XYZ file of C-alpha atoms in Angstrom:
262
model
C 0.000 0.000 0.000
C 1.437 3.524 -0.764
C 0.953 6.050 1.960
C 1.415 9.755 0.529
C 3.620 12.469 2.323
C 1.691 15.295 2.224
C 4.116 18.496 3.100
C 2.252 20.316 5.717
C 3.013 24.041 4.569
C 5.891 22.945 2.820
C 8.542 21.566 4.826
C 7.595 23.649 7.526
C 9.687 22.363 10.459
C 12.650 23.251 8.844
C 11.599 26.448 7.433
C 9.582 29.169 7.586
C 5.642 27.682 7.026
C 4.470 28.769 3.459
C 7.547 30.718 1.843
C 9.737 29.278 -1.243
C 12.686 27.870 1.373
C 10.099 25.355 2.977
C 8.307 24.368 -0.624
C 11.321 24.157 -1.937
C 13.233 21.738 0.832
C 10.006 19.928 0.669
C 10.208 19.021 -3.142
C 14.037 17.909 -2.783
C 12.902 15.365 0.170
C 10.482 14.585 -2.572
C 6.929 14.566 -0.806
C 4.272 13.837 -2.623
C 1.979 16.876 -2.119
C 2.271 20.528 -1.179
C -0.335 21.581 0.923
C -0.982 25.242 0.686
C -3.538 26.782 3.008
C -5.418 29.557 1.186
C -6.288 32.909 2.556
C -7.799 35.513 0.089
C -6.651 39.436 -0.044
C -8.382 42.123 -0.153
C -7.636 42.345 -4.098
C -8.875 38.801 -4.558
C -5.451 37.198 -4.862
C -4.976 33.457 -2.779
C -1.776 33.744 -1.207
C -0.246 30.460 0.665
C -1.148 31.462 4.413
C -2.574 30.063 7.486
C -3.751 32.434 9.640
C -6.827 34.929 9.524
C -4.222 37.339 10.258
C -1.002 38.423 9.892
C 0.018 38.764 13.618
C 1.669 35.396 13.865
C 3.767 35.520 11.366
C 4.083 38.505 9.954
C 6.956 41.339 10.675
C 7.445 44.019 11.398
C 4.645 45.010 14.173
C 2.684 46.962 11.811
C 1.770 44.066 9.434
C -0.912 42.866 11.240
C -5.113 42.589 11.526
C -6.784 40.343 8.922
C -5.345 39.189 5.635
C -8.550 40.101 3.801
C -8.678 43.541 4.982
C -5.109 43.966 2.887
C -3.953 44.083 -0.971
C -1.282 41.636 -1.889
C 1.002 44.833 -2.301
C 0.856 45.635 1.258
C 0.841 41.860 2.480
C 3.825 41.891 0.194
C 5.684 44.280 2.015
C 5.509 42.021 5.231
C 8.515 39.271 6.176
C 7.347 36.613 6.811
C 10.617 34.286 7.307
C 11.717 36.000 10.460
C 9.454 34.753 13.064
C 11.166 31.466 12.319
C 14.344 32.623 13.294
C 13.153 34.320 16.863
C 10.950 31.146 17.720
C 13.715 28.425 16.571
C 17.455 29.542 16.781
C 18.540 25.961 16.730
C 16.721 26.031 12.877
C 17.642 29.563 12.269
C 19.249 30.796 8.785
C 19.780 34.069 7.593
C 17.912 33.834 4.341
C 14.571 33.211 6.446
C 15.057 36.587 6.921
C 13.237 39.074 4.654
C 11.200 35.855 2.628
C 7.846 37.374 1.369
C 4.091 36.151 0.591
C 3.476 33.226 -2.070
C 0.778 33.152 -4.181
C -0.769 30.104 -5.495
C -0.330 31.094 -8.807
C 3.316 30.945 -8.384
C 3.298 28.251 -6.837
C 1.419 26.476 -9.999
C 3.919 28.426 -12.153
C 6.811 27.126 -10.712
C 5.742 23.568 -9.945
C 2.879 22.756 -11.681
C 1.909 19.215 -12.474
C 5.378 18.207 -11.134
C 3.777 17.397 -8.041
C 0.407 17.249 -6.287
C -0.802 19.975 -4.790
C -3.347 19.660 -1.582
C -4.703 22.901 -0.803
C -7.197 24.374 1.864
C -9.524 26.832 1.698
C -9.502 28.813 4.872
C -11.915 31.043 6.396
C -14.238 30.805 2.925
C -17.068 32.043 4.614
C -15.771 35.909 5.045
C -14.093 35.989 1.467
C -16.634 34.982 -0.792
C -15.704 34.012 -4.039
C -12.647 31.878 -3.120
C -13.767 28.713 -4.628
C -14.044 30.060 -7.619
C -10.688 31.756 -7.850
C -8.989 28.635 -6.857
C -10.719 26.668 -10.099
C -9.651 29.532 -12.232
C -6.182 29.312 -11.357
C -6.508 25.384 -11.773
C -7.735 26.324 -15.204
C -4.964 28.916 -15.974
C -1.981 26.391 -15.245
C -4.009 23.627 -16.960
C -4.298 21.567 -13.908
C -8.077 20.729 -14.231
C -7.541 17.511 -15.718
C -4.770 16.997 -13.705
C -7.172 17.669 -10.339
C -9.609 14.752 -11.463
C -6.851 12.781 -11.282
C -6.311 13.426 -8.145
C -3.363 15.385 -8.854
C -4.755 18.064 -6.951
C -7.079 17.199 -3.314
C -9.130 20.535 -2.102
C -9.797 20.176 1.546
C -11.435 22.155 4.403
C -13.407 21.955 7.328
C -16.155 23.693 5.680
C -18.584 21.576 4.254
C -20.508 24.852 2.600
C -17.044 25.685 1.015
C -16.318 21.910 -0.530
C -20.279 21.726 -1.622
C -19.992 24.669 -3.736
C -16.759 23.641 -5.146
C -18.684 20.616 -6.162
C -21.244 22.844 -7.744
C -19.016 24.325 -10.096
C -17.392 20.738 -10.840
C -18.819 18.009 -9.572
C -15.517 15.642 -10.580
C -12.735 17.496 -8.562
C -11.592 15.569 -5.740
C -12.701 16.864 -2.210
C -11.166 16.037 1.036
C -13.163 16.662 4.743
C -10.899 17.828 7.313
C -12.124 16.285 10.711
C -11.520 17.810 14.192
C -14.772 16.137 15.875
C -15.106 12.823 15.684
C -19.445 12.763 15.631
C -19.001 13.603 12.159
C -20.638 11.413 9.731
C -18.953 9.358 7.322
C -22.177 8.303 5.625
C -22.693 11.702 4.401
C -19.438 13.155 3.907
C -19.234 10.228 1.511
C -21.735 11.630 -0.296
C -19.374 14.509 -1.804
C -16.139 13.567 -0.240
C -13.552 11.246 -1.679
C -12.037 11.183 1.747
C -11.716 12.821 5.281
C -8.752 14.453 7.480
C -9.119 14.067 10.627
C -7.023 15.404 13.761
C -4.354 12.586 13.997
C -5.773 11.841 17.975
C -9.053 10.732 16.002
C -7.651 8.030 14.435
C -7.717 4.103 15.863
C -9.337 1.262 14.503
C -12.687 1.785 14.638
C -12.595 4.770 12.625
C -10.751 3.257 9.932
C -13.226 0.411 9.844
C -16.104 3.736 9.384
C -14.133 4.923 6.968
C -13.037 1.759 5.040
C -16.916 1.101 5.109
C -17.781 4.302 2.816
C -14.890 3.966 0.969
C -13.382 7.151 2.250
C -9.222 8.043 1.973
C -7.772 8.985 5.361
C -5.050 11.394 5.706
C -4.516 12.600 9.233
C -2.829 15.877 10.562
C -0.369 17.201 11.471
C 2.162 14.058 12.251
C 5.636 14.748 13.439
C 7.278 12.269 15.800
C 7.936 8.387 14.327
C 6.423 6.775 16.717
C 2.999 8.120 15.299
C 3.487 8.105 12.103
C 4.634 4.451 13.037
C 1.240 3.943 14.600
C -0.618 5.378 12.242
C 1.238 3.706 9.302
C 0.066 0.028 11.137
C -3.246 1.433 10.547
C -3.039 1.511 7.073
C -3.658 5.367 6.551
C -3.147 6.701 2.913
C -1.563 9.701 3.566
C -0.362 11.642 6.354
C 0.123 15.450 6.802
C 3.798 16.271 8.724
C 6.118 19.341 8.928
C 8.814 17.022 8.771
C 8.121 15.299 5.461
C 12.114 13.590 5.760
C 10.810 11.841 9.054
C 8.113 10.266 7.305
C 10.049 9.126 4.014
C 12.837 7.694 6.377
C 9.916 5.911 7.966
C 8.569 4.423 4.545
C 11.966 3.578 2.816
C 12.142 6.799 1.020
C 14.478 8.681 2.600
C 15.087 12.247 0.867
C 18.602 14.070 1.430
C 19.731 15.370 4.959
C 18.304 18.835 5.516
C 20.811 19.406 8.314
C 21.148 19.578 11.991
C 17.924 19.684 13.840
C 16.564 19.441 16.896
């Protein structure tokens, strides 16, 4: 059975989550997806971003308050490689420093059906019109086909946000992320070609629920062995990690030596 290494931001525990250093280390370990969380500007550009807002991650102290509420200009102005370096010396490197904003069209520029891409659309219900922007772009880089192939997995944990990406295309592949387990599998089988669920959700039983609807299962966010070891006796398909070298070493794959961690 092959079990997929899904790059959780990019290589994010060695680099800074969602800027070119951590895609890129993340394609030389060679994982088999990127998984770029989507946030929408103000403009109506998807940049590669977790948060709501800039606060986290973002430097210096004026690039902050919601990403919406800016243009990708201003966002652009914003380093957002820094806060690595201040929250993990031990990982540090000067060229975090200064790294800017990615967009998801450069990100299908650069890479695109070289690998599979998983992204997520976040916080789709106070920037209306993301779905659609996200299929646009799949059209523009000619990765439409390519996506009902399941070279490209949408996922979120809104079900409003997946159902009206099924409206517009009823054959892309969609992906519910999980974080309570009373969800039902019955149903999200009913637009879903598989579920993500918080990695502590995961046991038997609810691979037997899933196995029963036919449902994928790709849990997040995995980063010590000894549970992707567990989780790999399972018989998962995929797992999400911010080490995506851990994982390969664990399958047989091992990508090169990104060098000294923790």
């Amino acid at each position: 059975m092959v079990t997929d290494v899904i790059a959780h931001r990019g290589a994010s525990g060695h680099a800074p989550e969602h800027t070119w250093p951590a895609y890129e280390l993340a394609m030389q370990m060679g994982a088999d997806f990127l998984e770029p969380d989507l946030q929408m500007t103000r403009d109506g550009h998807l940049i590669a971003f977790h948060d709501e807002t800039l606060d986290r991650t973002a430097r210096p102290s004026d690039c902050s308050g919601p990403v919406r509420a800016r243009t990708l200009d201003e966002i652009r102005r914003c380093d957002v490689g820094s806060w690595f370096n201040e929250r993990y010396p031990e990982r540090a490197r000067p060229e975090f420093e200064g790294q800017r904003v990615v967009t998801l069209a450069e990100l299908f520029e650069r890479w695109g059906d070289r690998v599979r891409w998983y992204p997520e659309t976040k916080n789709p219900a106070e920037t209306p019109g993301m779905e659609e922007a996200l299929l646009e772009l799949l059209d523009r880089y000619d990765l439409r086909e390519s996506a009902r192939r399941r070279g490209v997995l949408i996922q979120s944990f809104s079900a409003d946000s997946l159902g009206r990406i099924r409206s517009l295309d009823p054959e892309l592949p969609l992906i519910q992320l999980l974080a309570d387990p009373d969800e039902a599998m019955e149903v999200i089988a009913g637009y879903a070609i598989g579920v993500g669920p918080n990695r502590k959700l995961v046991d038997s039983a609810f691979m037997d629920a899933a196995r029963a609807h036919g449902l994928l299962v790709h849990p997040w966010t995995v980063d010590e062995p000894d549970e992707m070891d567990r989780l790999l006796e399972l018989g998962v398909d995929g797992i999400f990690t911010n080490f995506p070298d851990r994982l390969l070493e664990r399958l047989g794959r091992r990508g090169p030596d990104p060098g000294p961690q923790d």
